[in-house]
Short mmCIF file of C-alpha atoms in Angstrom, two decimals:
data_model
loop_
_atom_site.label_atom_id
_atom_site.label_comp_id
_atom_site.label_asym_id
_atom_site.label_seq_id
_atom_site.Cartn_x
_atom_site.Cartn_y
_atom_site.Cartn_z
CA MET C 1 56.54 -3.67 -7.53
CA SER C 2 56.53 0.10 -6.98
CA LEU C 3 53.38 1.90 -8.10
CA CYS C 4 52.75 5.56 -8.87
CA MET C 5 50.09 6.77 -6.45
CA GLY C 6 48.75 9.13 -9.13
CA CYS C 7 48.01 6.60 -11.88
CA MET C 8 48.85 3.14 -10.44
CA GLN C 9 51.41 2.38 -13.14
CA GLU C 10 54.71 0.73 -12.21
CA ILE C 11 57.54 3.30 -11.86
CA GLY C 12 60.39 1.43 -10.15
CA ASP C 13 62.41 3.71 -7.89
CA ARG C 14 61.46 6.95 -9.67
CA ARG C 15 60.06 9.84 -7.63
CA PHE C 16 58.24 11.54 -10.51
CA CYS C 17 55.98 9.34 -12.63
CA PRO C 18 56.93 9.34 -16.36
CA ASN C 19 53.27 8.59 -17.22
CA CYS C 20 51.40 11.28 -15.27
CA GLY C 21 54.13 13.42 -13.63
CA PHE C 22 52.88 12.73 -10.10
CA ASP C 23 55.35 13.45 -7.25
CA ASN C 24 55.40 10.23 -5.22
CA ALA C 25 57.32 11.87 -2.37
CA GLU C 26 54.15 13.73 -1.40
CA LYS C 27 51.84 12.59 1.39
CA GLN C 28 48.05 12.51 1.29
CA THR C 29 46.77 14.99 3.86
CA ALA C 30 44.47 14.00 6.73
CA PRO C 31 41.71 12.98 7.08
CA PHE C 32 42.18 11.07 3.82
CA LEU C 33 43.80 7.64 3.63
CA PRO C 34 47.63 7.62 3.41
CA TYR C 35 49.13 6.65 0.05
CA GLY C 36 49.77 2.92 -0.15
CA THR C 37 47.11 1.92 2.41
CA VAL C 38 46.04 -1.68 1.72
CA LEU C 39 42.35 -2.47 2.20
CA ALA C 40 40.94 -6.00 2.57
CA ASN C 41 44.51 -7.23 2.00
CA ARG C 42 43.86 -6.53 -1.69
CA TYR C 43 43.33 -2.89 -2.71
CA ILE C 44 46.24 -0.39 -2.67
CA VAL C 45 44.94 3.16 -2.17
CA GLY C 46 46.28 6.04 -4.25
CA VAL C 47 45.40 9.68 -4.87
CA GLY C 48 42.03 11.12 -3.89
CA ILE C 49 39.76 11.90 -6.87
CA ASP C 50 36.78 13.75 -5.41
CA THR C 51 34.84 14.17 -2.19
CA ASN C 52 31.40 15.27 -1.00
CA GLY C 53 29.73 15.56 2.38
CA GLU C 54 29.31 11.78 2.65
CA SER C 55 32.24 10.04 0.98
CA THR C 56 35.62 10.32 -0.77
CA ARG C 57 36.78 8.46 -3.88
CA TYR C 58 40.38 7.36 -4.48
CA LEU C 59 42.24 5.63 -7.28
CA CYS C 60 43.30 2.12 -6.24
CA TYR C 61 45.11 -0.97 -7.53
CA ASP C 62 43.59 -4.45 -7.22
CA LYS C 63 46.44 -6.84 -6.36
CA GLN C 64 44.25 -9.84 -7.15
CA THR C 65 43.26 -8.87 -10.70
CA GLY C 66 45.99 -6.36 -11.59
CA ASP C 67 43.32 -3.79 -12.52
CA VAL C 68 43.14 -0.12 -11.64
CA ALA C 69 39.84 0.60 -9.87
CA ILE C 70 38.08 3.23 -7.75
CA VAL C 71 37.53 2.89 -4.00
CA CYS C 72 34.84 5.00 -2.36
CA GLU C 73 35.21 5.53 1.42
CA PHE C 74 32.36 6.57 3.72
CA LEU C 75 33.65 9.82 5.32
CA PRO C 76 30.81 12.03 6.62
CA ILE C 77 32.23 15.52 7.11
CA GLY C 78 32.01 16.79 10.68
CA LEU C 79 31.19 13.44 12.29
CA PHE C 80 34.64 11.82 12.55
CA SER C 81 38.35 12.48 12.96
CA ARG C 82 41.48 10.81 11.59
CA ALA C 83 45.03 11.96 12.26
CA GLU C 84 47.78 12.24 9.67
CA GLY C 85 49.05 8.80 8.65
CA GLU C 86 46.21 6.88 10.37
CA THR C 87 43.63 4.63 8.72
CA GLN C 88 41.14 4.09 11.57
CA VAL C 89 38.13 6.44 11.64
CA ARG C 90 37.45 7.82 15.12
CA VAL C 91 33.98 8.98 16.13
CA ASN C 92 33.14 11.19 19.10
CA TYR C 93 30.82 9.66 21.68
CA GLU C 94 28.08 12.24 21.02
CA ASN C 95 28.15 11.47 17.26
CA ARG C 96 28.30 7.67 17.44
CA LEU C 97 24.57 6.93 16.98
CA VAL C 98 24.20 9.32 14.04
CA TYR C 99 27.41 8.00 12.49
CA GLU C 100 26.35 4.35 12.79
CA LYS C 101 22.93 5.06 11.24
CA LEU C 102 24.48 6.93 8.30
CA LYS C 103 27.09 4.19 7.85
CA ASP C 104 24.40 1.47 7.77
CA ASP C 105 22.44 3.49 5.17
CA PHE C 106 25.58 3.87 3.05
CA PHE C 107 26.38 0.13 3.20
CA SER C 108 22.80 -0.90 2.32
CA TYR C 109 22.59 1.62 -0.53
CA PHE C 110 25.73 0.45 -2.29
CA ARG C 111 24.87 -3.20 -1.69
CA ILE C 112 21.71 -2.60 -3.73
CA LEU C 113 23.72 -0.90 -6.50
CA ALA C 114 26.06 -3.90 -6.60
CA GLU C 115 23.07 -6.22 -7.09
CA LEU C 116 21.87 -4.11 -10.06
CA ARG C 117 25.19 -3.93 -11.91
CA GLU C 118 23.77 -5.80 -14.92
CA LEU C 119 21.93 -2.60 -15.93
CA SER C 120 23.97 -0.90 -18.66
CA ALA C 121 23.51 2.66 -17.33
CA LEU C 122 25.00 1.87 -13.90
CA LEU C 123 28.70 1.73 -13.10
CA ASP C 124 29.87 -1.75 -12.07
CA ILE C 125 30.38 -2.19 -8.30
CA HIS C 126 32.45 -5.26 -7.42
CA ASN C 127 32.77 -5.19 -3.64
CA VAL C 128 31.28 -3.54 -0.55
CA PHE C 129 32.95 -4.18 2.81
CA GLU C 130 33.60 -2.70 6.26
CA GLU C 131 37.05 -1.88 7.63
CA ASN C 132 38.69 0.86 9.74
CA ASN C 133 35.27 1.62 11.34
CA THR C 134 33.89 2.71 7.97
CA VAL C 135 32.64 1.29 4.64
CA TYR C 136 34.44 0.86 1.32
CA VAL C 137 32.96 0.42 -2.17
CA ILE C 138 35.02 -0.85 -5.12
CA GLU C 139 33.94 0.52 -8.52
CA ASP C 140 35.13 -0.02 -12.09
CA ASN C 141 37.59 2.55 -13.41
CA GLU C 142 36.21 2.80 -16.94
CA ASN C 143 37.57 4.98 -19.74
CA LEU C 144 34.75 7.53 -19.77
CA ILE C 145 34.07 10.87 -21.45
CA PRO C 146 32.28 13.48 -19.28
CA PHE C 147 28.80 14.05 -20.69
CA GLU C 148 29.31 17.83 -20.74
CA GLU C 149 32.40 17.36 -22.91
CA TYR C 150 30.49 14.97 -25.19
CA VAL C 151 27.71 17.54 -25.72
CA LYS C 152 30.27 20.28 -26.47
CA ARG C 153 32.00 18.04 -29.01
CA SER C 154 28.61 17.44 -30.63
CA GLY C 155 28.14 21.12 -31.42
CA GLY C 156 26.74 22.22 -28.06
CA SER C 157 23.55 20.13 -28.14
CA LEU C 158 22.26 16.73 -29.32
CA GLU C 159 19.62 15.84 -31.87
CA TRP C 160 16.64 13.98 -30.40
CA ASP C 161 17.45 10.87 -32.47
CA ILE C 162 20.89 10.79 -30.80
CA ALA C 163 19.67 11.58 -27.27
CA ARG C 164 16.76 9.13 -27.23
CA PRO C 165 18.76 5.84 -27.29
CA LEU C 166 21.21 7.32 -24.75
CA PHE C 167 18.56 8.20 -22.19
CA MET C 168 16.12 5.27 -22.43
CA PRO C 169 18.44 2.85 -20.52
CA VAL C 170 18.92 5.57 -17.88
CA ILE C 171 15.15 5.68 -17.34
CA SER C 172 15.17 1.88 -16.90
CA ALA C 173 18.08 2.03 -14.44
CA LEU C 174 16.40 4.69 -12.29
CA GLU C 175 13.15 2.72 -12.42
CA ALA C 176 15.02 -0.35 -11.12
CA LEU C 177 16.59 1.68 -8.30
CA HIS C 178 13.25 3.01 -7.13
CA LYS C 179 11.74 -0.48 -7.21
CA ARG C 180 14.37 -1.28 -4.58
CA GLY C 181 13.31 1.72 -2.47
CA VAL C 182 16.32 3.98 -3.24
CA GLY C 183 17.07 6.71 -5.76
CA HIS C 184 19.94 8.74 -7.19
CA TYR C 185 18.68 12.31 -6.54
CA ALA C 186 21.68 13.94 -8.28
CA ILE C 187 21.06 13.17 -11.95
CA SER C 188 22.81 16.04 -13.75
CA PRO C 189 25.25 16.55 -16.65
CA LYS C 190 28.15 16.48 -14.15
CA ASN C 191 27.21 12.97 -13.03
CA MET C 192 26.81 11.47 -16.50
CA TYR C 193 29.51 9.90 -18.70
CA ILE C 194 29.79 8.36 -22.16
CA THR C 195 31.57 5.01 -22.57
CA ALA C 196 33.86 4.11 -25.47
CA SER C 197 30.98 2.05 -26.88
CA GLY C 198 28.66 5.08 -26.87
CA LYS C 199 26.49 4.29 -23.84
CA LEU C 200 25.40 6.77 -21.16
CA LYS C 201 26.51 5.91 -17.60
CA ILE C 202 25.34 7.36 -14.27
CA SER C 203 27.89 8.36 -11.63
CA GLY C 204 27.80 10.44 -8.42
CA PHE C 205 25.91 7.96 -6.25
CA ALA C 206 25.18 8.87 -2.62
CA THR C 207 22.43 8.15 -0.11
CA GLU C 208 19.39 10.37 0.28
CA ASN C 209 21.04 11.93 3.35
CA GLU C 210 23.54 13.70 1.05
CA ARG C 211 20.97 14.89 -1.50
CA LYS C 212 18.68 17.11 0.56
CA ARG C 213 18.85 19.83 3.15
CA GLY C 214 18.29 19.28 6.86
CA THR C 215 20.26 16.05 7.48
CA SER C 216 23.44 15.51 9.51
CA LEU C 217 25.51 15.69 6.31
CA LYS C 218 26.70 18.66 4.31
CA SER C 219 24.39 18.32 1.30
CA GLN C 220 25.62 18.39 -2.29
CA LEU C 221 23.01 19.62 -4.78
CA PHE C 222 23.52 20.41 -8.47
CA SER C 223 22.00 23.75 -9.46
CA GLY C 224 19.58 23.52 -12.38
CA ALA C 225 19.08 19.78 -11.94
CA ALA C 226 18.12 19.51 -8.24
CA ALA C 227 14.34 19.50 -7.72
CA PRO C 228 12.66 22.23 -5.62
CA GLU C 229 11.85 19.80 -2.79
CA GLN C 230 15.57 19.05 -2.31
CA TYR C 231 16.07 22.58 -1.02
CA GLU C 232 13.48 22.05 1.71
CA SER C 233 14.56 20.73 5.09
CA ASN C 234 14.26 16.92 5.25
CA PHE C 235 11.59 16.68 2.53
CA PRO C 236 11.05 12.98 1.57
CA LEU C 237 12.58 12.28 -1.86
CA ASP C 238 11.13 9.82 -4.38
CA ASP C 239 10.93 8.93 -8.07
CA ILE C 240 9.26 12.29 -8.81
CA THR C 241 12.47 13.95 -7.58
CA ASP C 242 14.67 11.89 -9.93
CA ILE C 243 12.28 12.59 -12.83
CA TYR C 244 13.02 16.31 -12.39
CA GLY C 245 16.80 15.72 -12.47
CA LEU C 246 16.58 13.41 -15.47
CA SER C 247 14.33 15.84 -17.36
CA ALA C 248 16.76 18.69 -16.57
CA THR C 249 19.69 16.63 -17.89
CA LEU C 250 17.79 15.74 -21.07
CA PHE C 251 16.87 19.43 -21.41
CA TYR C 252 20.61 20.23 -21.20
CA ALA C 253 21.43 17.60 -23.84
CA LEU C 254 18.88 19.01 -26.29
CA THR C 255 19.42 22.74 -25.66
CA GLY C 256 23.02 23.03 -24.41
CA HIS C 257 22.05 24.63 -21.09
CA LEU C 258 20.32 23.68 -17.85
CA PRO C 259 17.09 25.22 -16.58
CA LYS C 260 17.43 27.95 -13.97
CA SER C 261 17.94 26.72 -10.41
CA ALA C 262 14.84 25.45 -8.59
CA PRO C 263 14.71 28.42 -6.13
CA GLU C 264 14.74 30.79 -9.14
CA ARG C 265 12.07 28.78 -10.97
CA LEU C 266 9.80 28.97 -7.97
CA GLN C 267 9.70 32.71 -8.71
CA ASP C 268 9.61 32.36 -12.51
CA SER C 269 8.90 28.83 -13.74
CA ARG C 270 9.42 29.50 -17.47
CA LEU C 271 11.85 27.25 -19.38
CA LEU C 272 14.15 29.14 -21.75
CA MET C 273 14.37 27.34 -25.08
CA SER C 274 15.23 28.99 -28.39
CA THR C 275 12.71 29.01 -31.24
CA THR C 276 15.22 27.08 -33.38
CA THR C 277 15.44 24.31 -30.76
CA VAL C 278 11.66 24.12 -30.34
CA LYS C 279 11.19 23.79 -34.09
CA LYS C 280 13.67 20.93 -34.48
CA LEU C 281 12.28 18.88 -31.55
CA PRO C 282 9.20 16.65 -31.85
CA PRO C 283 6.25 18.34 -30.09
CA HIS C 284 5.72 15.40 -27.74
CA VAL C 285 9.34 15.70 -26.51
CA VAL C 286 8.90 19.41 -25.72
CA SER C 287 5.69 18.56 -23.87
CA ALA C 288 7.38 15.75 -21.89
CA LEU C 289 10.23 18.07 -20.84
CA ALA C 290 7.75 20.68 -19.64
CA ASN C 291 5.82 18.07 -17.65
CA GLY C 292 8.97 16.55 -16.15
CA LEU C 293 10.24 19.97 -15.04
CA GLN C 294 7.12 21.25 -13.30
CA VAL C 295 8.19 23.02 -10.12
CA GLU C 296 4.99 21.94 -8.34
CA ARG C 297 5.29 18.23 -7.57
CA GLU C 298 1.57 17.56 -8.05
CA ASN C 299 1.85 18.78 -11.66
CA ARG C 300 5.02 16.82 -12.49
CA ILE C 301 5.21 13.42 -14.21
CA THR C 302 4.83 10.93 -11.39
CA ASP C 303 6.53 7.72 -12.59
CA PHE C 304 9.13 6.53 -15.07
CA ASP C 305 6.66 4.55 -17.14
CA GLU C 306 4.70 7.75 -17.79
CA LEU C 307 7.91 9.63 -18.65
CA ARG C 308 8.87 6.89 -21.09
CA SER C 309 5.39 7.05 -22.61
CA GLN C 310 5.41 10.84 -23.00
CA LEU C 311 8.81 10.72 -24.70
CA SER C 312 7.44 8.29 -27.31
CA VAL C 313 5.36 8.89 -30.42
CA ALA C 314 2.76 6.44 -29.05
CA HIS C 315 1.74 8.99 -26.43
CA THR C 316 0.98 11.59 -29.15
CA ALA C 317 -0.97 9.08 -31.23
CA LYS C 318 -3.08 8.15 -28.21
CA ALA C 319 -3.83 11.82 -27.55
CA ILE C 320 -5.02 12.20 -31.17
CA GLN C 321 -7.23 9.13 -30.82
CA ASP C 322 -8.71 10.39 -27.54
CA GLU C 323 -9.48 13.80 -29.04
CA ILE C 324 -11.18 12.33 -32.12
CA SER C 325 -13.24 9.97 -29.97
CA ARG C 326 -14.18 12.79 -27.62
CA THR C 327 -15.30 15.06 -30.49
CA ALA C 328 -17.26 12.29 -32.18
CA SER C 329 -19.05 11.45 -28.92
CA MET C 330 -20.00 15.10 -28.42
CA ASN C 331 -21.49 15.31 -31.93
CA ILE C 332 -23.51 12.13 -31.46
CA SER C 333 -24.92 13.36 -28.15
CA ARG C 334 -25.78 16.77 -29.58
CA ASP C 335 -27.58 15.45 -32.67
CA GLY C 336 -29.11 12.33 -31.17
CA GLY C 337 -27.26 10.21 -33.72
CA LYS C 338 -29.98 10.97 -36.36
CA GLN C 339 -29.10 14.29 -38.01
CA LYS C 340 -27.81 14.18 -41.61
CA ASN C 341 -25.20 16.52 -43.00
CA ARG C 342 -25.60 18.35 -46.29
CA GLY C 343 -24.34 15.38 -48.28
CA GLY C 344 -26.81 13.05 -46.58
CA MET C 345 -24.19 11.32 -44.40
CA SER C 346 -25.16 10.67 -40.77
CA ARG C 347 -23.05 11.67 -37.76
CA VAL C 348 -22.70 7.98 -36.90
CA SER C 349 -21.15 7.36 -40.32
CA ILE C 350 -18.75 10.23 -39.77
CA THR C 351 -17.78 8.71 -36.42
CA ILE C 352 -17.15 5.30 -37.97
CA ILE C 353 -14.98 6.81 -40.69
CA SER C 354 -13.12 8.88 -38.08
CA MET C 355 -12.42 5.79 -36.02
CA ALA C 356 -11.15 3.95 -39.10
CA VAL C 357 -8.84 6.83 -39.98
CA THR C 358 -7.63 6.93 -36.38
CA ALA C 359 -6.87 3.21 -36.45
CA ALA C 360 -4.85 3.71 -39.61
CA ILE C 361 -2.94 6.61 -38.01
CA LEU C 362 -2.21 4.51 -34.94
CA ALA C 363 -1.03 1.59 -37.02
CA VAL C 364 1.46 3.78 -38.91
CA ALA C 365 2.52 5.53 -35.70
CA GLY C 366 2.99 2.17 -34.02
CA VAL C 367 5.33 0.95 -36.75
CA PHE C 368 7.25 4.25 -36.62
CA TRP C 369 7.49 4.04 -32.83
CA LEU C 370 8.83 0.49 -32.89
CA MET C 371 11.44 1.47 -35.47
CA GLN C 372 12.51 4.51 -33.49
CA ASN C 373 12.53 2.86 -30.04
CA PRO C 374 14.70 -0.29 -30.16
CA LEU C 375 15.50 0.06 -26.44
CA GLN C 376 11.87 0.37 -25.36
CA GLY C 377 11.15 -2.32 -22.74
CA PHE C 378 14.83 -2.74 -21.70
CA PHE C 379 13.69 -3.13 -18.12
CA GLY C 380 11.33 -6.01 -17.37
CA GLY C 381 10.15 -6.66 -20.93
CA ASN C 382 8.02 -4.26 -22.96
CA GLN C 383 5.91 -1.48 -21.51
CA ASN C 384 2.69 -3.46 -21.58
CA ALA C 385 4.28 -6.46 -19.92
CA THR C 386 5.23 -4.43 -16.84
CA GLN C 387 1.60 -3.41 -16.40
CA GLU C 388 0.07 -6.88 -16.63
CA SER C 389 -0.68 -8.71 -13.42
CA THR C 390 -2.00 -11.94 -14.90
CA GLN C 391 -0.90 -14.19 -17.73
CA SER C 392 -2.55 -13.58 -21.10
CA THR C 393 -4.37 -16.62 -22.43
CA GLU C 394 -2.61 -16.07 -25.78
CA TRP C 395 0.91 -15.95 -24.32
CA THR C 396 2.81 -19.23 -24.63
CA GLY C 397 6.26 -17.99 -23.65
CA PRO C 398 7.93 -17.91 -20.21
CA THR C 399 6.19 -16.18 -17.31
CA VAL C 400 7.23 -14.73 -13.98
CA PRO C 401 7.42 -17.45 -11.29
CA ASP C 402 5.66 -17.11 -7.95
CA PHE C 403 8.02 -16.29 -5.07
CA VAL C 404 5.40 -15.24 -2.51
CA GLY C 405 5.39 -17.52 0.54
CA LYS C 406 9.03 -18.61 0.16
CA THR C 407 11.83 -17.48 2.43
CA TYR C 408 14.03 -14.87 0.77
CA GLU C 409 16.89 -17.40 0.57
CA GLU C 410 14.58 -19.94 -1.14
CA ALA C 411 13.40 -17.26 -3.58
CA VAL C 412 16.99 -16.30 -4.49
CA SER C 413 17.87 -19.96 -5.08
CA ALA C 414 14.76 -20.51 -7.21
CA ALA C 415 15.44 -17.36 -9.29
CA LYS C 416 18.92 -18.58 -10.21
CA SER C 417 17.41 -21.57 -12.00
CA GLU C 418 15.08 -19.37 -14.08
CA SER C 419 16.35 -18.06 -17.43
CA GLY C 420 15.97 -14.31 -17.93
CA VAL C 421 14.96 -13.63 -14.31
CA THR C 422 16.82 -11.45 -11.79
CA LEU C 423 15.53 -11.18 -8.21
CA VAL C 424 16.10 -8.06 -6.12
CA ARG C 425 14.98 -7.19 -2.61
CA ASN C 426 13.21 -3.97 -1.65
CA PHE C 427 15.35 -1.65 0.47
CA SER C 428 12.70 -1.59 3.21
CA ASP C 429 10.99 -4.69 4.57
CA GLU C 430 7.37 -4.39 5.73
CA TYR C 431 5.27 -5.63 8.62
CA SER C 432 2.76 -8.39 7.99
CA ASP C 433 0.28 -10.28 10.14
CA ASN C 434 -0.04 -12.95 7.44
CA TYR C 435 3.62 -13.77 6.72
CA ARG C 436 6.22 -14.57 9.32
CA GLU C 437 9.56 -12.76 9.42
CA GLY C 438 11.85 -13.51 6.46
CA ILE C 439 9.06 -14.65 4.10
CA VAL C 440 8.45 -12.98 0.71
CA MET C 441 5.07 -11.24 1.08
CA SER C 442 4.71 -9.59 -2.36
CA GLN C 443 6.45 -9.26 -5.70
CA SER C 444 6.42 -7.02 -8.79
CA PRO C 445 5.78 -7.93 -11.58
CA ALA C 446 3.18 -10.39 -10.33
CA ALA C 447 3.43 -14.14 -10.88
CA GLY C 448 2.23 -15.08 -14.36
CA SER C 449 3.42 -11.87 -16.07
CA LYS C 450 5.26 -12.24 -19.36
CA VAL C 451 9.05 -12.64 -19.41
CA ASN C 452 10.63 -10.95 -22.40
CA GLN C 453 12.77 -13.62 -24.03
CA GLU C 454 15.12 -10.98 -25.46
CA GLY C 455 15.97 -9.40 -22.12
CA THR C 456 15.96 -9.81 -18.37
CA VAL C 457 12.96 -9.20 -16.16
CA ILE C 458 13.86 -7.76 -12.75
CA ILE C 459 11.50 -9.00 -10.05
CA SER C 460 11.32 -6.86 -6.94
CA VAL C 461 10.25 -8.70 -3.77
CA THR C 462 9.16 -7.36 -0.40
CA VAL C 463 10.16 -9.43 2.63
CA SER C 464 8.05 -9.58 5.78
CA LYS C 465 9.33 -8.30 9.10
CA GLY C 466 6.58 -10.30 10.77
CA ALA C 467 3.83 -8.78 12.90
CA GLN C 468 4.34 -5.20 14.02
CA GLN C 469 3.17 -5.97 17.56
CA ARG C 470 5.27 -8.48 19.58
CA THR C 471 4.54 -10.22 22.88
CA LEU C 472 6.98 -9.91 25.77
CA PRO C 473 8.21 -13.41 26.73
CA LYS C 474 8.61 -14.80 30.25
CA ILE C 475 12.10 -13.87 31.49
CA GLU C 476 11.81 -13.89 35.28
CA GLY C 477 14.56 -16.01 36.85
CA LEU C 478 16.53 -16.45 33.61
CA SER C 479 20.17 -15.49 33.11
CA LEU C 480 20.77 -12.14 31.44
CA ASP C 481 22.11 -13.80 28.27
CA GLN C 482 19.10 -16.11 27.95
CA ALA C 483 16.58 -13.33 28.61
CA SER C 484 18.25 -11.05 26.06
CA ALA C 485 18.22 -13.84 23.47
CA ASP C 486 14.51 -14.57 24.05
CA ILE C 487 13.66 -10.87 23.72
CA ALA C 488 15.78 -10.51 20.56
CA ALA C 489 14.04 -13.54 19.04
CA ASN C 490 10.83 -11.52 19.26
CA GLY C 491 12.34 -8.62 17.30
CA LEU C 492 12.94 -6.46 20.38
CA LEU C 493 15.97 -4.90 22.05
CA ALA C 494 17.00 -5.30 25.69
CA THR C 495 18.77 -2.92 28.07
CA ALA C 496 19.75 -4.06 31.56
CA GLU C 497 19.43 -2.18 34.84
CA TYR C 498 20.73 -3.67 38.09
CA ALA C 499 19.01 -3.74 41.49
CA TYR C 500 19.24 -5.70 44.75
CA SER C 501 16.86 -8.63 45.10
CA ASP C 502 16.01 -10.94 47.98
CA LYS C 503 14.35 -13.40 45.58
CA TYR C 504 16.91 -13.94 42.80
CA ALA C 505 20.63 -14.60 42.88
CA GLU C 506 23.09 -12.18 41.33
CA GLY C 507 22.93 -12.17 37.53
CA ARG C 508 19.36 -13.50 37.37
CA VAL C 509 16.54 -11.46 35.84
CA VAL C 510 14.01 -10.01 38.27
CA GLY C 511 11.58 -8.90 35.55
CA TYR C 512 10.64 -6.04 33.25
CA LYS C 513 10.84 -2.35 34.12
CA ASN C 514 7.65 -0.47 33.08
CA HIS C 515 6.38 -3.56 31.21
CA SER C 516 5.03 -6.99 32.09
CA GLU C 517 5.15 -10.52 30.69
CA GLY C 518 2.62 -11.09 27.88
CA GLU C 519 2.30 -7.38 27.08
CA SER C 520 2.16 -6.38 23.39
CA VAL C 521 4.78 -3.88 22.19
CA GLU C 522 5.93 -2.65 18.78
CA TYR C 523 8.68 -4.42 16.84
CA GLY C 524 12.11 -2.92 17.57
CA THR C 525 11.13 -1.45 20.95
CA ASN C 526 13.99 -1.15 23.44
CA ILE C 527 12.87 -2.94 26.62
CA THR C 528 14.54 -2.37 30.00
CA ILE C 529 14.90 -5.43 32.21
CA ILE C 530 15.92 -5.55 35.89
CA VAL C 531 18.84 -7.85 36.75
CA SER C 532 19.57 -8.90 40.33
CA LYS C 533 22.68 -7.67 42.14
CA GLY C 534 21.99 -10.25 44.84
CA LYS C 535 20.88 -9.47 48.37
CA GLU C 536 21.76 -6.10 49.76
CA ALA C 537 24.32 -6.40 52.52
CA ALA C 538 22.88 -5.85 56.02
CA THR C 539 23.74 -2.52 57.61
CA ALA C 540 26.22 -3.02 60.47
CA ALA C 541 24.75 -2.43 63.95
CA ARG C 542 26.03 0.66 65.76
#
C-alpha cells in the first residue's frame, strides 16, 4: 500500500495525490521526521501540521486500525539536533539535564490528558510512548471546524443562549485538569474547535514550560487571551490563569473580538464592548466577564466553581436575596423593630413580607436556571454535590467510596468496580509522616459525597511520597550495587567516588562522604559514597 504523505490516502504509484495535490517526491526538512517514518511499529508519519517551542504535530496513519491520526513529537527548540533523514534526537551534553526534565514533564502531562479523555471538551489521546530519545502522543484526527470560523459563520458573534451550552463543558474539563495539578494556559479562539455534533473542543495542549516567559523553551502566548502573569518571568501559573484565557475566549464569542493584550490592559484595563452587545447580554454574564478578565490577579475570579456560579442566573438571584436581607436588617436595627409605618405596619412585618417575596423570586429563578443550564454539574455531579464533604442523611443514592489508606493500585482496582466513578491521580505527590510511600493520603470529593447517577464523578487522589526526611542506612563494607539499592529504597540518590582503602577490598563501600550512617536527610537528596580502590601500591624504594 502506497500512502500520500499529505493526506494518508492510498495513491498507488502516483507522485501527485489526486485527493489533496501533495507532491510525494518532496522530503520533509530537518529537524522534522522523514516522511514514512514508522513509530512503535504502527504509526506511519506524514506531513508536519504545526509546531511550537515544545513540540511538533504530524499527520499519521495507524496501521493497526486503518485510521488517520495525529502524532505529536516532543521537540524543544534549541535543545536538540537531528540531521536530514534521521529519526534519533541528539542532545548536547550541556543540555541533557534540562532536556530530560522537560521531556519527563511532557510525558507526565499528556499521560494525564489521556486519563481524562472521557471529558467531552478534550481531544481523545490514545497513546503516549517514548522512542528516538523523545516522546510521542497519538491524538484523534477529528473533522473539526475552527472556532473562529464558526463565530464568523454565525454572524460575527454568538448569542448567550448558544454560547452557554458550548462553554460549560469546557469549564468542567479545565476544572478536571487543575484537580490533577496541570492546566492548559493557552485557552484562546485559535485553540478551540467545533465538532460535527456541535460540541466545543480544546486543542493546543502544552506543558506550563511553553506557556510562560523565563523557561528554557521559546514560549508561545496568544495575544488577548494570555493572562498578565504569563508575560512575567517564571511566574507560577494556576487555575486563575486559565480563568482569564477562558473568559477572554467567551468574550470573543459574544462580541466578535478579543480584549486588548495583557501588557496593554495593564496600562488601560477597560474592556471594549458595544452598547448593542451589552444590552443583549444578561447583566450577570457581563459582570462575570469583567470579573474573569481582571488584570490584577487578586481581583479576578479564583476558581471554576465561582466562574460557573457567576455565569448562572442563580448568582444574580442570590445577590438580590442578600441585598434585601441586608436592607431589612439595617431597618430593624435602626428602628429597634418597634416603629410603625404610616399604614400601621411594623418593620418586622415588612421584613417578613420581603423575605417571602424573595423566596418566591428565588423559586422562579431556580426553575429558570435549571431549564437554561442542562449541562450544569457535568463534572462530579451538581454544583452542591462537589461542595459537600459528608453524606446527607436524606440521600439514599450512591456515594463516593473511601480510597484513603489504600495503595494507589488498590484504589484504581476498587474504582473500576464502582459505577459512575473515575479515579485520577494528582500530578504532584506529597510528603506525609502518616502514610507510607505509595498510599493514598487524601481524596476529593471526600468519601460519602453524593454520586450523580446521571453522570460520572471524577475523584482526584493524592498519593504519599512518604516522610520528607529519610535516614541514611548502614552501607559500610557492602558492594556498590547493594549500597546503591539500599539508599534508593529510602528515596535517595547515590553517586560514587573512589579512593584507596587499607580496610576494604576493591569495590566495597568505605562509607559516606560528608554524611554519616543514621543521619536524617531530605527525600531525593543525592548522597556521595566512597568506594574502595583497594590498597594503594607501595612506592618502590630508590
